[in-house]
mmCIF file of C-alpha atoms in Angstrom:
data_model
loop_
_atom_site.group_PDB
_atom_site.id
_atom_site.type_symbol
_atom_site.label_atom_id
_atom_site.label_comp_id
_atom_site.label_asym_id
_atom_site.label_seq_id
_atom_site.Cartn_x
_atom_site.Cartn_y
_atom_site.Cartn_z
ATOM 1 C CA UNK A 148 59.746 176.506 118.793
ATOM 2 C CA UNK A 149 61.950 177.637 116.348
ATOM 3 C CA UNK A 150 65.205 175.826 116.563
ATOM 4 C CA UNK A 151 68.587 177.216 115.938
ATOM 5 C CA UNK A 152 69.522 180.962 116.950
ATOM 6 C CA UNK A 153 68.188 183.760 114.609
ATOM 7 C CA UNK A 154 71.509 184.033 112.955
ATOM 8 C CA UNK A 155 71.136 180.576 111.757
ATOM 9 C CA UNK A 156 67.635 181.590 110.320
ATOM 10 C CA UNK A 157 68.945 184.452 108.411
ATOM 11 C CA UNK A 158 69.318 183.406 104.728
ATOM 12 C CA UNK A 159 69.266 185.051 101.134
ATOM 13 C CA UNK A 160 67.853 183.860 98.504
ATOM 14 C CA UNK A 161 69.120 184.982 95.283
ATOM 15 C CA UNK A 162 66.755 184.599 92.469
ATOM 16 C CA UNK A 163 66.682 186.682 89.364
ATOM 17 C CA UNK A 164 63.644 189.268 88.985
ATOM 18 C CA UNK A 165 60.775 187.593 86.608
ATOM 19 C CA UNK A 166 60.615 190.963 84.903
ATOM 20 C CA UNK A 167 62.868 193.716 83.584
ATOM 21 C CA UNK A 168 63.988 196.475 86.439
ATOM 22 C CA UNK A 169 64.600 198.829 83.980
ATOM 23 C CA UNK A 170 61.492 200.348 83.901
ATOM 24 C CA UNK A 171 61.098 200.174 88.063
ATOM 25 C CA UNK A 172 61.666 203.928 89.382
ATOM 26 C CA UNK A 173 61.173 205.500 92.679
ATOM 27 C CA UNK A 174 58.578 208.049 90.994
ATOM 28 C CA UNK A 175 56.605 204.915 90.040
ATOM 29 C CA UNK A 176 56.280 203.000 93.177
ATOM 30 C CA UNK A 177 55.711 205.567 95.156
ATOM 31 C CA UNK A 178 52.968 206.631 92.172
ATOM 32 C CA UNK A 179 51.916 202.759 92.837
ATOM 33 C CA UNK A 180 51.973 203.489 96.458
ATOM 34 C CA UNK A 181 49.611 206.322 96.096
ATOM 35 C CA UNK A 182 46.738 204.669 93.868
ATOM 36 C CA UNK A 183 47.172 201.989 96.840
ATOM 37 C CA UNK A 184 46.418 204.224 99.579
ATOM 38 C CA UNK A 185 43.899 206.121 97.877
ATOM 39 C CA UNK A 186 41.777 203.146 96.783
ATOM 40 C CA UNK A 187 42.112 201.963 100.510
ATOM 41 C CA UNK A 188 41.043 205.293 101.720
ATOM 42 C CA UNK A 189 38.251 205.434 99.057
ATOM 43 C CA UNK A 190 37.196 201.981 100.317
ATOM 44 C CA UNK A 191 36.861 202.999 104.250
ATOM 45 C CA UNK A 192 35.062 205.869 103.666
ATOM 46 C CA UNK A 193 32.351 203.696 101.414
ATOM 47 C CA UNK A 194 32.162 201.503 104.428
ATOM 48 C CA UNK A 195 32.099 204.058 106.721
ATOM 49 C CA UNK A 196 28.554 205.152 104.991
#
């Protein structure tokens, strides 16, 4: 049992990012996103035969 309601459970935690967002782009996560789903793809079909 989780106690309290799920308002009370809602909570932000502010930290700074432990590297520089400058560089961070749509383009390149969705780029990242790709590789991702391709390798997973690639993996299936090995295991597939």
């Amino acid at each position: 049992m989780r106690r309290g309601s799920p308002l009370d459970r809602n909570t932000e935690l502010l930290l700074p990012a432990p590297f520089p967002l400058d560089d961070v782009t749509d383009a390149k996560i969705e780029a990242e996103r790709m590789k991702h789903l391709a390798r997973i793809a690639a993996h299936e079909k090995e295991v597939e035969g």
